Tab-separated table of C-alpha atoms and ligand atoms in Angstrom:
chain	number	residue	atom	x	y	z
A	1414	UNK	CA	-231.037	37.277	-115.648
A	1415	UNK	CA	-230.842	40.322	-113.427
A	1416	UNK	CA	-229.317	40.986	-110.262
A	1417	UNK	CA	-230.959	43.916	-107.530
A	1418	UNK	CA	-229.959	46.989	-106.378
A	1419	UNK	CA	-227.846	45.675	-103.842
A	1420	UNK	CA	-226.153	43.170	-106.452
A	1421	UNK	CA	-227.713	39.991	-105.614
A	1422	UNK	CA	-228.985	37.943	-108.118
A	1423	UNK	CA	-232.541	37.380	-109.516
A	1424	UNK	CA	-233.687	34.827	-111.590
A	1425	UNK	CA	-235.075	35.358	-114.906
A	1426	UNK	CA	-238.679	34.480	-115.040
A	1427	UNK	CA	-239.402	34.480	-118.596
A	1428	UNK	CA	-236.369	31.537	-119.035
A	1429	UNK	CA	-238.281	29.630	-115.926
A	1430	UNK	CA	-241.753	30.262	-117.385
A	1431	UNK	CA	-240.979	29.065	-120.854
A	1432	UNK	CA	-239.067	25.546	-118.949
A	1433	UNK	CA	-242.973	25.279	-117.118
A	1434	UNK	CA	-244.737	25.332	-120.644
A	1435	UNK	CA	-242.601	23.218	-122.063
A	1436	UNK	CA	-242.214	20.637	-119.506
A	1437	UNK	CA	-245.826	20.507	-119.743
A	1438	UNK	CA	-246.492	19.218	-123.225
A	1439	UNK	CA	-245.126	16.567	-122.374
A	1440	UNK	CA	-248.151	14.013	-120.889
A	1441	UNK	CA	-250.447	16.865	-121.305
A	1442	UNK	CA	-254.078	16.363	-123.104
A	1443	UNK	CA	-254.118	18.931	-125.224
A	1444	UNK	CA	-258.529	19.099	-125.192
A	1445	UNK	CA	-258.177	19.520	-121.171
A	1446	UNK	CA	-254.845	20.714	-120.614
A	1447	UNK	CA	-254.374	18.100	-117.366
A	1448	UNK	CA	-250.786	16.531	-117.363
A	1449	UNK	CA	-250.023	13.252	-116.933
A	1450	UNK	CA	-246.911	11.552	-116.360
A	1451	UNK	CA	-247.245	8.290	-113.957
A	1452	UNK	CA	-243.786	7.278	-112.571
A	1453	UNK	CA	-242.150	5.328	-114.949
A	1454	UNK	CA	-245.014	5.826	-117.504
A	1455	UNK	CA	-243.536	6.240	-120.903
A	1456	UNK	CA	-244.599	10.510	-120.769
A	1457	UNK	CA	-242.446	9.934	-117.179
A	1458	UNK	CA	-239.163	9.207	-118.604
A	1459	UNK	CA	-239.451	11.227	-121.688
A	1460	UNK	CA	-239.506	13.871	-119.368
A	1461	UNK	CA	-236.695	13.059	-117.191
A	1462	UNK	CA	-234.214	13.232	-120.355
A	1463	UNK	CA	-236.253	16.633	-121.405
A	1464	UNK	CA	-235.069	17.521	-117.894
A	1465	UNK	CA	-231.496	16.272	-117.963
A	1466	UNK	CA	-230.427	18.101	-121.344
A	1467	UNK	CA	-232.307	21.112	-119.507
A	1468	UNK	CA	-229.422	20.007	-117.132
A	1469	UNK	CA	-226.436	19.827	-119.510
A	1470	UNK	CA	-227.498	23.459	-120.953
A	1471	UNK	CA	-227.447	24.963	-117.208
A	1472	UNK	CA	-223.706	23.747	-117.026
A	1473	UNK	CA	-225.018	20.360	-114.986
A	1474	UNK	CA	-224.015	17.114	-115.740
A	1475	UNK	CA	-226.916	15.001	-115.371
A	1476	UNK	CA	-227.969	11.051	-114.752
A	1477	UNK	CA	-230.133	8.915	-113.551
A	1478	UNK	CA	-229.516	7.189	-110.137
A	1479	UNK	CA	-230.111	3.492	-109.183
A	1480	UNK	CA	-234.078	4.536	-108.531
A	1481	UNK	CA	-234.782	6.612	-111.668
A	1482	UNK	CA	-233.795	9.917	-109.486
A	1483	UNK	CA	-232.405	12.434	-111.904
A	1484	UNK	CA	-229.332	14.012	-110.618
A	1485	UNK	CA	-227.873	17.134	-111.826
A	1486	UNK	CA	-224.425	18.223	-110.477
A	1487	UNK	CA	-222.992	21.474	-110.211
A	1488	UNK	CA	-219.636	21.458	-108.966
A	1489	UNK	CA	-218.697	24.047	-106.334
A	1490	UNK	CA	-215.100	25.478	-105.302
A	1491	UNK	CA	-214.563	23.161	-103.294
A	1492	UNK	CA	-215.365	19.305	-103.317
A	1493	UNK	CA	-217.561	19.024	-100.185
A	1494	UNK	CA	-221.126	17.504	-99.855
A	1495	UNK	CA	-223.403	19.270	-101.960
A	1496	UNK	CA	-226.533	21.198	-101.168
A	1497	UNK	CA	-229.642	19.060	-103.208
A	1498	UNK	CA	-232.358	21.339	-104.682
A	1499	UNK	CA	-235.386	19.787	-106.445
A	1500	UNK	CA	-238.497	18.133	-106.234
A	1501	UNK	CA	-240.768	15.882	-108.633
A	1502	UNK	CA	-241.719	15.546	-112.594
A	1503	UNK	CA	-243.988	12.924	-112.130
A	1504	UNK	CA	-247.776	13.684	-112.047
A	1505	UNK	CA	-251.432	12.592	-111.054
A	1506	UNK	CA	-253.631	11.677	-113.454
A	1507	UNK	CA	-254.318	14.552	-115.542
A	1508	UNK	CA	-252.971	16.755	-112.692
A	1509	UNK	CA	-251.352	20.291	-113.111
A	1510	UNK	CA	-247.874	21.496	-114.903
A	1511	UNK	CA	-246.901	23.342	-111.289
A	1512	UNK	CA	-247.055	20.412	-108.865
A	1513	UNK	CA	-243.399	19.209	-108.368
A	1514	UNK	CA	-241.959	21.122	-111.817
A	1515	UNK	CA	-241.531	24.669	-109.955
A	1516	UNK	CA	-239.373	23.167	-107.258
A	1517	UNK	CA	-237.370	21.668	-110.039
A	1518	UNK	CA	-237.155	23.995	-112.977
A	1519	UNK	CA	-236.508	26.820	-110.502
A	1520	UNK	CA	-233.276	25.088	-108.902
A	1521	UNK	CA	-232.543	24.380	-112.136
A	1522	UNK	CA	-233.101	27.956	-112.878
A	1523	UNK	CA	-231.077	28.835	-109.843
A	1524	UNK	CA	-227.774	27.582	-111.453
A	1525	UNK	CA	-228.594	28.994	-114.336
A	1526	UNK	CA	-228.665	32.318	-113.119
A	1527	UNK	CA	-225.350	31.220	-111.045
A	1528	UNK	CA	-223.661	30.765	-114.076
A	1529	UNK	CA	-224.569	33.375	-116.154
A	1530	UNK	CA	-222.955	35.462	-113.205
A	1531	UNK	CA	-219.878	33.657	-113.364
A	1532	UNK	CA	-220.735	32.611	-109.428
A	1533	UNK	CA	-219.073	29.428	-108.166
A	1534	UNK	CA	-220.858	28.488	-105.051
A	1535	UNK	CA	-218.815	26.919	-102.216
A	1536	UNK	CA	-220.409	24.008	-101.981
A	1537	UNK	CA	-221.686	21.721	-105.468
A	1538	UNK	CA	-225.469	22.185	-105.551
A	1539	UNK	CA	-227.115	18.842	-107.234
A	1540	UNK	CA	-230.903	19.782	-108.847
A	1541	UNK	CA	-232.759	16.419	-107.764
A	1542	UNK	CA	-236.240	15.063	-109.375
A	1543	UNK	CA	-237.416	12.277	-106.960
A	1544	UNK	CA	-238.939	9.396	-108.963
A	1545	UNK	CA	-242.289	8.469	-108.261
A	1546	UNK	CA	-242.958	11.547	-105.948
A	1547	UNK	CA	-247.029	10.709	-106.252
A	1548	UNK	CA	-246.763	7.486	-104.715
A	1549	UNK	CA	-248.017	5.593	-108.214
A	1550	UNK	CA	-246.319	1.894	-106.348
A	1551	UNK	CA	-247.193	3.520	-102.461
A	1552	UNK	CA	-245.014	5.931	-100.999
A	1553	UNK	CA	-242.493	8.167	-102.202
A	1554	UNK	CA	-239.839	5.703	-103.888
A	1555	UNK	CA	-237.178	7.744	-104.963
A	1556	UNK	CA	-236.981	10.194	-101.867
A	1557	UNK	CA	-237.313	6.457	-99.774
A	1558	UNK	CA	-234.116	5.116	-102.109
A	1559	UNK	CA	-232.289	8.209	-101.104
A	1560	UNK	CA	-232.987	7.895	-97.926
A	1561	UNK	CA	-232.254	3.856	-97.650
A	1562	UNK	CA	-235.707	3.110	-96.627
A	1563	UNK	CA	-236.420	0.549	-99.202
A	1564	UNK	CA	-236.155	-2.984	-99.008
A	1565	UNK	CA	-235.865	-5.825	-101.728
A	1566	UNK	CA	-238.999	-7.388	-100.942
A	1567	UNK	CA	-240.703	-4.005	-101.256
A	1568	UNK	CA	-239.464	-3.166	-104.642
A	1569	UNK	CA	-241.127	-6.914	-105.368
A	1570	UNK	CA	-244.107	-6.311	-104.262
A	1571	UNK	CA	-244.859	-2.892	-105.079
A	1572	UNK	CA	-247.777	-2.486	-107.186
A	1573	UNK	CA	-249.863	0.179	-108.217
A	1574	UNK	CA	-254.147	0.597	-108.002
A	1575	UNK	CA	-254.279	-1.253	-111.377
A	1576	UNK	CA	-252.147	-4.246	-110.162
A	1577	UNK	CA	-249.164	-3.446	-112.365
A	1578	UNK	CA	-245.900	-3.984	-110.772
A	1579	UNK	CA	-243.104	-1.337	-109.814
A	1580	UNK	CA	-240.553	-3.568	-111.259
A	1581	UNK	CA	-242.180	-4.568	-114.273
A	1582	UNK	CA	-242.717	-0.857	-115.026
A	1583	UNK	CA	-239.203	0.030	-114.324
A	1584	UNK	CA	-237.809	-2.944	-116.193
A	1585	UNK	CA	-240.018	-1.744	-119.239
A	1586	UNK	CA	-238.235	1.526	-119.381
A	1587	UNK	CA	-234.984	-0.611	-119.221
A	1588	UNK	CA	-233.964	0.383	-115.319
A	1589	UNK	CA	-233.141	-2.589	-112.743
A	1590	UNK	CA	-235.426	-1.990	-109.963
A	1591	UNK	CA	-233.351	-3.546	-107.319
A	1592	UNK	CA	-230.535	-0.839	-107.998
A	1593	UNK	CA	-232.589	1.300	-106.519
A	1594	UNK	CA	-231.057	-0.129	-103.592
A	1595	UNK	CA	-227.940	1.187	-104.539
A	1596	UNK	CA	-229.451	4.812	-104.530
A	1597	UNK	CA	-229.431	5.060	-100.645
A	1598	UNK	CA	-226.950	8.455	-99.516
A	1599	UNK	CA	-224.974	8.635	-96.423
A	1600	UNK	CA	-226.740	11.936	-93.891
A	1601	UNK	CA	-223.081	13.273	-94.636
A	1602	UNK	CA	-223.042	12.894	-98.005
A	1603	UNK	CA	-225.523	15.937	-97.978
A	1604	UNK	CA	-225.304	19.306	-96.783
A	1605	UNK	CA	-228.874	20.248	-97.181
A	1606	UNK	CA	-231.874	20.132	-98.642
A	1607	UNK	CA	-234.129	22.587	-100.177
A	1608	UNK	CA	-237.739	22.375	-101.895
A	1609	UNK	CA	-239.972	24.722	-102.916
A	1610	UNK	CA	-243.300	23.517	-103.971
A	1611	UNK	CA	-247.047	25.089	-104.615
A	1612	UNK	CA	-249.124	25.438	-101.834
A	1613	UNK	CA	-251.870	22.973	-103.443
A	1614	UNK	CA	-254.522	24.708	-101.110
A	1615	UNK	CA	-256.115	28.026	-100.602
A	1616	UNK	CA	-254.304	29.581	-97.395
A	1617	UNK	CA	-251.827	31.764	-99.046
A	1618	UNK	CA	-254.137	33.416	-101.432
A	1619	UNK	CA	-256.401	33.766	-98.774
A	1620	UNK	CA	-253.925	35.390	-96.459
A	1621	UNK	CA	-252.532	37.484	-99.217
A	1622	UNK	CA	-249.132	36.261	-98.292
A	1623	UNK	CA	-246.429	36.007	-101.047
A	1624	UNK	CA	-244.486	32.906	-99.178
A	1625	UNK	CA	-245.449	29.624	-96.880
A	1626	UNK	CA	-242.810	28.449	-94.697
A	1627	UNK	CA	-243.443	24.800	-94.224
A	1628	UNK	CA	-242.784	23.944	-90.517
A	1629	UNK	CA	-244.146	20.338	-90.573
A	1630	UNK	CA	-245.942	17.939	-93.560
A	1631	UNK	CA	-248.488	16.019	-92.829
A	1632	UNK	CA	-247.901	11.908	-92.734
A	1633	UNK	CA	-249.795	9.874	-95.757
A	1634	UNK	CA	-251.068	6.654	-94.993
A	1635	UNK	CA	-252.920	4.932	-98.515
A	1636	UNK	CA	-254.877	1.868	-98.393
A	1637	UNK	CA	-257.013	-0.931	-101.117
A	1638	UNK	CA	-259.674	-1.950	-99.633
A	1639	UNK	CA	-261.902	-4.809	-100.331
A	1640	UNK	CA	-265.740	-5.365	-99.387
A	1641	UNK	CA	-266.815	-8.897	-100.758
A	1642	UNK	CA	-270.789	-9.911	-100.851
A	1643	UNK	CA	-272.688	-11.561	-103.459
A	1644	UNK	CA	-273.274	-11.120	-106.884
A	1645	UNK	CA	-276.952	-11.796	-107.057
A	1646	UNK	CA	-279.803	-10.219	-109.477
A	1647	UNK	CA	-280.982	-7.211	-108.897
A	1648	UNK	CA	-284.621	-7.618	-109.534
A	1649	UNK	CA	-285.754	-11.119	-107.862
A	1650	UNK	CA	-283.430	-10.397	-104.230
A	1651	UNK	CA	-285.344	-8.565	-101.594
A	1652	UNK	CA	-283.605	-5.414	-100.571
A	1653	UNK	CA	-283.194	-7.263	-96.574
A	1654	UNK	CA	-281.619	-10.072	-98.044
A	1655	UNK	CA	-278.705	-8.870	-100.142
A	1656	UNK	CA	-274.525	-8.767	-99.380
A	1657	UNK	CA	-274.464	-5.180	-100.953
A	1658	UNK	CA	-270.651	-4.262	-101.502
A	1659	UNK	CA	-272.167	-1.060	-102.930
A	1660	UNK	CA	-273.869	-0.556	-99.486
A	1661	UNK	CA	-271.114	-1.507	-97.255
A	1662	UNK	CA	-269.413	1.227	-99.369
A	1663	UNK	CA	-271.734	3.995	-98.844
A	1664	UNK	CA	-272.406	3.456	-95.253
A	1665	UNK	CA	-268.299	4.084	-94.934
A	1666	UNK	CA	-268.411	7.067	-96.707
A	1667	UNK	CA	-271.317	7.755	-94.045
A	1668	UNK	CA	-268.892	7.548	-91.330
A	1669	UNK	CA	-265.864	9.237	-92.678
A	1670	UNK	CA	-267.019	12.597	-90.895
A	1671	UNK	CA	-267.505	10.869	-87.219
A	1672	UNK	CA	-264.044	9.157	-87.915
A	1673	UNK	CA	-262.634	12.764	-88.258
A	1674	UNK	CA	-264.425	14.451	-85.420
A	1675	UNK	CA	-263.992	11.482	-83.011
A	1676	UNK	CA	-260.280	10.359	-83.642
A	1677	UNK	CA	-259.165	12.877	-85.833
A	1678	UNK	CA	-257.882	16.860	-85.375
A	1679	UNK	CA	-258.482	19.630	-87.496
A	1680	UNK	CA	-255.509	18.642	-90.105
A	1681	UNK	CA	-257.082	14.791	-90.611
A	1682	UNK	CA	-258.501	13.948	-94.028
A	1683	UNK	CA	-259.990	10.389	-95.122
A	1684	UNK	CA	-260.202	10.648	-99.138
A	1685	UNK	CA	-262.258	7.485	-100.830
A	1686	UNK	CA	-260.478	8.546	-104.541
A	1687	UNK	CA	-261.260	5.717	-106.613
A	1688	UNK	CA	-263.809	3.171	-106.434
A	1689	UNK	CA	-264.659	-0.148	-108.664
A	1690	UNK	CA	-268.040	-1.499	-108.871
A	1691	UNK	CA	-268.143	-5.458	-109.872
A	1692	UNK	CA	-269.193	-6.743	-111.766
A	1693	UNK	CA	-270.410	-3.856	-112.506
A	1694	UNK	CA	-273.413	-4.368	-114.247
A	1695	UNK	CA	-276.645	-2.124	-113.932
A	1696	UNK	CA	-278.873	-5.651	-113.087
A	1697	UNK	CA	-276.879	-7.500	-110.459
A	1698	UNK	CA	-276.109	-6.278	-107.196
A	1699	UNK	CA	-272.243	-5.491	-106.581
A	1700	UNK	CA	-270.472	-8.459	-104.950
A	1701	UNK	CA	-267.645	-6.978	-104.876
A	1702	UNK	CA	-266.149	-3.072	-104.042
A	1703	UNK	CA	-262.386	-2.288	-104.286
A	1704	UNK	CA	-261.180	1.420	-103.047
A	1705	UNK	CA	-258.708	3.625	-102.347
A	1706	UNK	CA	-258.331	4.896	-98.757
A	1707	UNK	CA	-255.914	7.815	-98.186
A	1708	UNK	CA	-255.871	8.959	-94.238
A	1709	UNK	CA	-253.224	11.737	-93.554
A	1710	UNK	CA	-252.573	14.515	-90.333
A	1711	UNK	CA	-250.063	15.946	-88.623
A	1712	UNK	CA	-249.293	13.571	-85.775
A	1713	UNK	CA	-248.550	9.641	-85.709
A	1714	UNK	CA	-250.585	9.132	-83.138
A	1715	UNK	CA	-253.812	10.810	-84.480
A	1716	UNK	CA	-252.754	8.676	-87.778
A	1717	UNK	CA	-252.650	5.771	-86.120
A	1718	UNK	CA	-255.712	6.387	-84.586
A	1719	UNK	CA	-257.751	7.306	-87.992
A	1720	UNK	CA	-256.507	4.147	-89.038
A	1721	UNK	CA	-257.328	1.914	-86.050
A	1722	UNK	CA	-261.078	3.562	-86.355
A	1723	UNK	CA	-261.296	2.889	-90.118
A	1724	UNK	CA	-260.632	-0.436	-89.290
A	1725	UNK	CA	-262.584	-1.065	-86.380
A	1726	UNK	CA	-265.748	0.955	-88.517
A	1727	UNK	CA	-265.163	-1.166	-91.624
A	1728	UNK	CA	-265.856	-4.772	-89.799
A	1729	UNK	CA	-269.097	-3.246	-88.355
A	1730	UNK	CA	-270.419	-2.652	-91.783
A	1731	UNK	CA	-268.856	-5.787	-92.999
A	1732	UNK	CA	-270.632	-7.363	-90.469
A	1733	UNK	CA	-273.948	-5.608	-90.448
A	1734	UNK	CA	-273.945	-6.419	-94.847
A	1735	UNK	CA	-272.590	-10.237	-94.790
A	1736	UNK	CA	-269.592	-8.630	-96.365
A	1737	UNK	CA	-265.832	-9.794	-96.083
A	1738	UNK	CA	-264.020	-6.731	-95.386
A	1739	UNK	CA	-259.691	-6.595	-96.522
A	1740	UNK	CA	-257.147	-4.351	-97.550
A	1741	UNK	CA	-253.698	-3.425	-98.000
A	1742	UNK	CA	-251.500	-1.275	-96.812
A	1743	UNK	CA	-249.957	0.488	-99.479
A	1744	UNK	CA	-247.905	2.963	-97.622
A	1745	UNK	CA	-247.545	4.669	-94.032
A	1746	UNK	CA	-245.855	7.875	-94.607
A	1747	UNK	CA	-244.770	9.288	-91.167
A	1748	UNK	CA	-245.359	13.260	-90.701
A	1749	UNK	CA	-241.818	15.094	-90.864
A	1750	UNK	CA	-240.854	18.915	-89.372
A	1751	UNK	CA	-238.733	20.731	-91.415
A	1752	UNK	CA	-235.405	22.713	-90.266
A	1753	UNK	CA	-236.151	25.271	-88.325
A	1754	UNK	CA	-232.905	26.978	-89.392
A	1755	UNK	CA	-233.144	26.617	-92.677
A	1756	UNK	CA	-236.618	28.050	-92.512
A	1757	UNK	CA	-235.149	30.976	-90.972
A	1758	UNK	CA	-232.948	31.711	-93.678
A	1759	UNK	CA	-235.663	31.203	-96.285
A	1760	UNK	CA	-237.445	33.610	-94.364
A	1761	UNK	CA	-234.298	36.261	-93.644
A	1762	UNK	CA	-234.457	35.988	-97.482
A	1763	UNK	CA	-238.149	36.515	-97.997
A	1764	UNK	CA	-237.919	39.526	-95.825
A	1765	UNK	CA	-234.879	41.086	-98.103
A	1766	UNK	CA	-236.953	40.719	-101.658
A	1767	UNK	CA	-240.079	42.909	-99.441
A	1768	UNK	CA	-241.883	39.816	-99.624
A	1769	UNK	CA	-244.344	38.572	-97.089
A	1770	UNK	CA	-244.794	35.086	-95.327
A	1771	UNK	CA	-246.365	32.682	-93.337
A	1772	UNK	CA	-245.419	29.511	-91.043
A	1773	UNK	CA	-247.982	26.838	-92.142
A	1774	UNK	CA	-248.163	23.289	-91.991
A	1775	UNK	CA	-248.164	21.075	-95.761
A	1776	UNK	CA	-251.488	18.840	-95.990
A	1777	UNK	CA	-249.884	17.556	-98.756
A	1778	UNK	CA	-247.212	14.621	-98.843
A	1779	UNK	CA	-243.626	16.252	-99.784
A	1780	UNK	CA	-239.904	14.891	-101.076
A	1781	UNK	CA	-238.573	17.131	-97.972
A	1782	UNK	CA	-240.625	14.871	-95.596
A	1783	UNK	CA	-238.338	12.159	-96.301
A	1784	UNK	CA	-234.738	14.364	-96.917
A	1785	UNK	CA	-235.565	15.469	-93.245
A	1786	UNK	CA	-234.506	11.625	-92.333
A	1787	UNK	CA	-231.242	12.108	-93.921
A	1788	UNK	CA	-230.201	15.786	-93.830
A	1789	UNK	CA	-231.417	19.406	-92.442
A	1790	UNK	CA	-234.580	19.873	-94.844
A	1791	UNK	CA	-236.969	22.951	-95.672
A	1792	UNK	CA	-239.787	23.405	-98.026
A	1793	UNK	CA	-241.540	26.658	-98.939
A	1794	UNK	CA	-244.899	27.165	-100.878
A	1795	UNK	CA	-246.071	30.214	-103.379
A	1796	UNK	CA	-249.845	30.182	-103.976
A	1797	UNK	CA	-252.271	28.199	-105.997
A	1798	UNK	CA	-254.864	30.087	-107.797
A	1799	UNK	CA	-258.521	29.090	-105.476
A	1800	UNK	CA	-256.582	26.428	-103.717
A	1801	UNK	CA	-256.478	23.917	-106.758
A	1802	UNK	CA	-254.189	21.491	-107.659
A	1803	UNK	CA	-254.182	17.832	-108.607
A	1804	UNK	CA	-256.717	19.065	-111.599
A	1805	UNK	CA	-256.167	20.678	-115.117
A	1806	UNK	CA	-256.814	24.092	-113.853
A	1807	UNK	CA	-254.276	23.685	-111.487
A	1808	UNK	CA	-252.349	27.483	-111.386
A	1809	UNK	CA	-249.999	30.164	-110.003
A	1810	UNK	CA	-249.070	33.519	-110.945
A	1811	UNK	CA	-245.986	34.307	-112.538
A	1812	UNK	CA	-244.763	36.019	-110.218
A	1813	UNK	CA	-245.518	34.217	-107.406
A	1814	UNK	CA	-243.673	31.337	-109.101
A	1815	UNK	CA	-240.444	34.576	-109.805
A	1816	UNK	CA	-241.114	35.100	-105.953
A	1817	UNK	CA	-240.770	31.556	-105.021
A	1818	UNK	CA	-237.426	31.199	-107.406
A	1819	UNK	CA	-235.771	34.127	-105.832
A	1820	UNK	CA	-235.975	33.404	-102.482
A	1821	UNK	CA	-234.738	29.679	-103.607
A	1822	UNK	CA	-231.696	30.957	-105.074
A	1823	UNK	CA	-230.944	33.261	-102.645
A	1824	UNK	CA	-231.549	30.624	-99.943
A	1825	UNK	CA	-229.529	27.919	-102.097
A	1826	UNK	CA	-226.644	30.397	-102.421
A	1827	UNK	CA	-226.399	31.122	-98.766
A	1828	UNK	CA	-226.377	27.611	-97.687
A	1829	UNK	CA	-224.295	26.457	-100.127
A	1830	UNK	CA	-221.756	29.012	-99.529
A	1831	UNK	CA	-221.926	27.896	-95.945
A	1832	UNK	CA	-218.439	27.643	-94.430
A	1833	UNK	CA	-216.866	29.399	-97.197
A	1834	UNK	CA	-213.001	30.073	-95.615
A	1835	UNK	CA	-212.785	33.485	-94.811
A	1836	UNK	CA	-209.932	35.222	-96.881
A	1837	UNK	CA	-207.460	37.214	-94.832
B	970	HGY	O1	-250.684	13.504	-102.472
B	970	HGY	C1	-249.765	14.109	-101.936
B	970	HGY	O2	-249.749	14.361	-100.748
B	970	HGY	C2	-248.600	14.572	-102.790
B	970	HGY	O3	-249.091	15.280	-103.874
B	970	HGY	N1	-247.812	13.451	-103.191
B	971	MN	MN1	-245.994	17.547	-105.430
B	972	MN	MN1	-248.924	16.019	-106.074
């Protein structure tokens, strides 16, 4: 823990580097390094007590809230609505030990270095990991409780790409999943919120630039799809008269580029992530396909739009292959902009460390997308090493992760201290 020239404080990098490593053992595959912690997997919660004693040993006192959230307070002079700094814990599978845990272990760092400087911040600050952040059940369910966007018959029906159930996974780790209802906050029960999170793409390396400053995140919309045929044998069915689910498959992945250029803009993606064959047996023909569909850009209406077209594209091919073409909506995650003033003072803040930035828009889904329902919210990005994330080799610098810490901290002590009476 050091503070600069002109007194302010810096975090200590080596403390935050050695909470990254170790937070990463947990879920990790040791032969391949990728992490992976599903929300409410087993490797999930173990890591949200890891995280909580982290808590208690910063001078937090931590807990779960009615969605699995972990909550860390820190109490400030004076009892106002505290500033919320965090992120996620949960991962992909076998995804990277950056994604979500820098935005986490450095506010947790943040206090850290608070309180080793005997600095009381105005306001309490509470270090928040959102539960579920990767959208395991659809969406983002413990930024959603927070925000009050959940409903009963959601938390029922949620299921993930396997079929297993939200609420039979959260009652396995002993939680209630309808208190999750209870984990809905008041917009003036918060001050702020505050993120900062790896880029996840190449821009910032590219640009050389030390800092993104997130003004928008792109909306998330994440679909199962179903293309039924006929299971028939491979060898004695001429090729014109088959119901190919296979077929009707590949001749949507055919399309996915027209989609884009037609209906979409330059921040649209379509993403066909996983696929099952059935029966799925090298001599019969597929009867059946089910796959994942994730559409996301920066506007509603070009989402909507990408969506109506997948649609529209999908019955043609059902059509053309005597196919029966269904799916379900997992999610519709609307895009979000963040605070434009709290952007500013992450960037006032950039500026005074010498370090340099850029305004960018977040392909990737975020925590702050939803906080910006409920409160002012800002995200920032450090660079990932050739754009990567999602994968093993997922990385960033050390000191690109120090960077992205100190202008957190500072940020989180200026807003924080925000009304602070001035004394005579
Ligand atoms: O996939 C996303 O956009 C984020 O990582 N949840
Ligand atoms: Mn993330
Ligand atoms: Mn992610």
């Amino acid at each position: 823990m050091t503070t600069d020239s002109s007194s302010e404080p810096l975090i200590d990098i080596d403390r935050l580097k050695r909470d990254i490593l170790e937070l990463a053992k947990i879920g990790q595959d040791p032969a391949t390094r990728g992490v992976t912690r599903l929300g409410f997997s087993d490797a999930d919660m173990q890591a949200r007590s890891w995280l909580m004693t982290r808590i208690a040993d910063a001078g937090g006192s931590a807990g779960l809230d009615g969605a699995g959230n972990v909550v860390g307070r820190f109490a400030g002079a004076a009892d106002l609505p505290p500033v919320l700094v965090g992120s996620h814990i949960d991962s992909v599978p076998a995804g990277g030990m950056f994604d979500g845990t820098l935005g986490v272990l450095a506010g947790v760092e943040a206090m850290r270095t608070l309180g080793d400087l005997n600095r009381t911040l105005h306001r309490p600050v509470e270090v928040i990991a959102f539960a579920d952040e990767e959208g395991r059940f659809g969406g983002m369910f413990g930024a959603q409780a927070v925000c009050g966007q959940l409903t009963a018959d959601w938390i029922h029906n949620a299921h993930d790409v396997d079929g297993i159930r939200l609420a039979d996974a959260m009652q396995a780790q002993g939680l209630d999943p309808m208190a999750a209802l209870d984990a809905a906050r008041r917009p003036d029960d918060i001050h702020a919120y505050l993120e900062l999170h790896i880029e996840q793409g190449p821009v910032l390396e590219q640009e050389r630039k030390n800092i993104g400053l997130v003004d928008g995140i792109a909306g998330v919309f994440k679909w199962i799809v179903r293309l039924v045929g006929k299971a028939a044998h491979a060898g004695t069915s001429p090729m014109h008269m088959r119901s190919d689910a296979f077929m009707g498959l590949a001749d949507f992945a055919h399309e996915i580029s027209r989609i884009i250029e037609e209906d979409g803009s330059a921040h649209s993606r379509l993403t066909v992530g996983k696929v099952e064959l059935l029966p799925g047996n090298p001599h019969t023909i597929p009867g059946e396909v089910i796959f994942s569909l994730v559409g996301r850009d920066m506007s509603p209406q070009v989402m909507s739009d990408l969506a109506d077209s997948c649609r529209k594209v999908l019955s043609a091919i059902a059509r053309r292959h005597h196919l029966k073409f269904e799916f379900e909506q997992l999610s519709w995650l609307e895009p979000q902009g963040c605070d434009a003033g709290l952007l500013q003072v992450f960037e006032d803040h950039a500026d005074r460390l010498g370090l340099s930035h850029l305004h960018m828009p977040s392909g990737a889904g975020h925590d702050t997308q939803f906080m910006a329902c409920l409160t002012r919210a800002a995200l920032i990005f450090v660079p990932s090493v050739g754009g990567t994330s999602h994968a093993p080799d997922e990385w960033t610098h050390w000191v690109d992760a120090e960077n992205g810490a100190n202008v957190l901290l500072r940020t989180l002590a200026a807003v924080a201290d925000e009304g602070t009476p001035k004394t005579a």
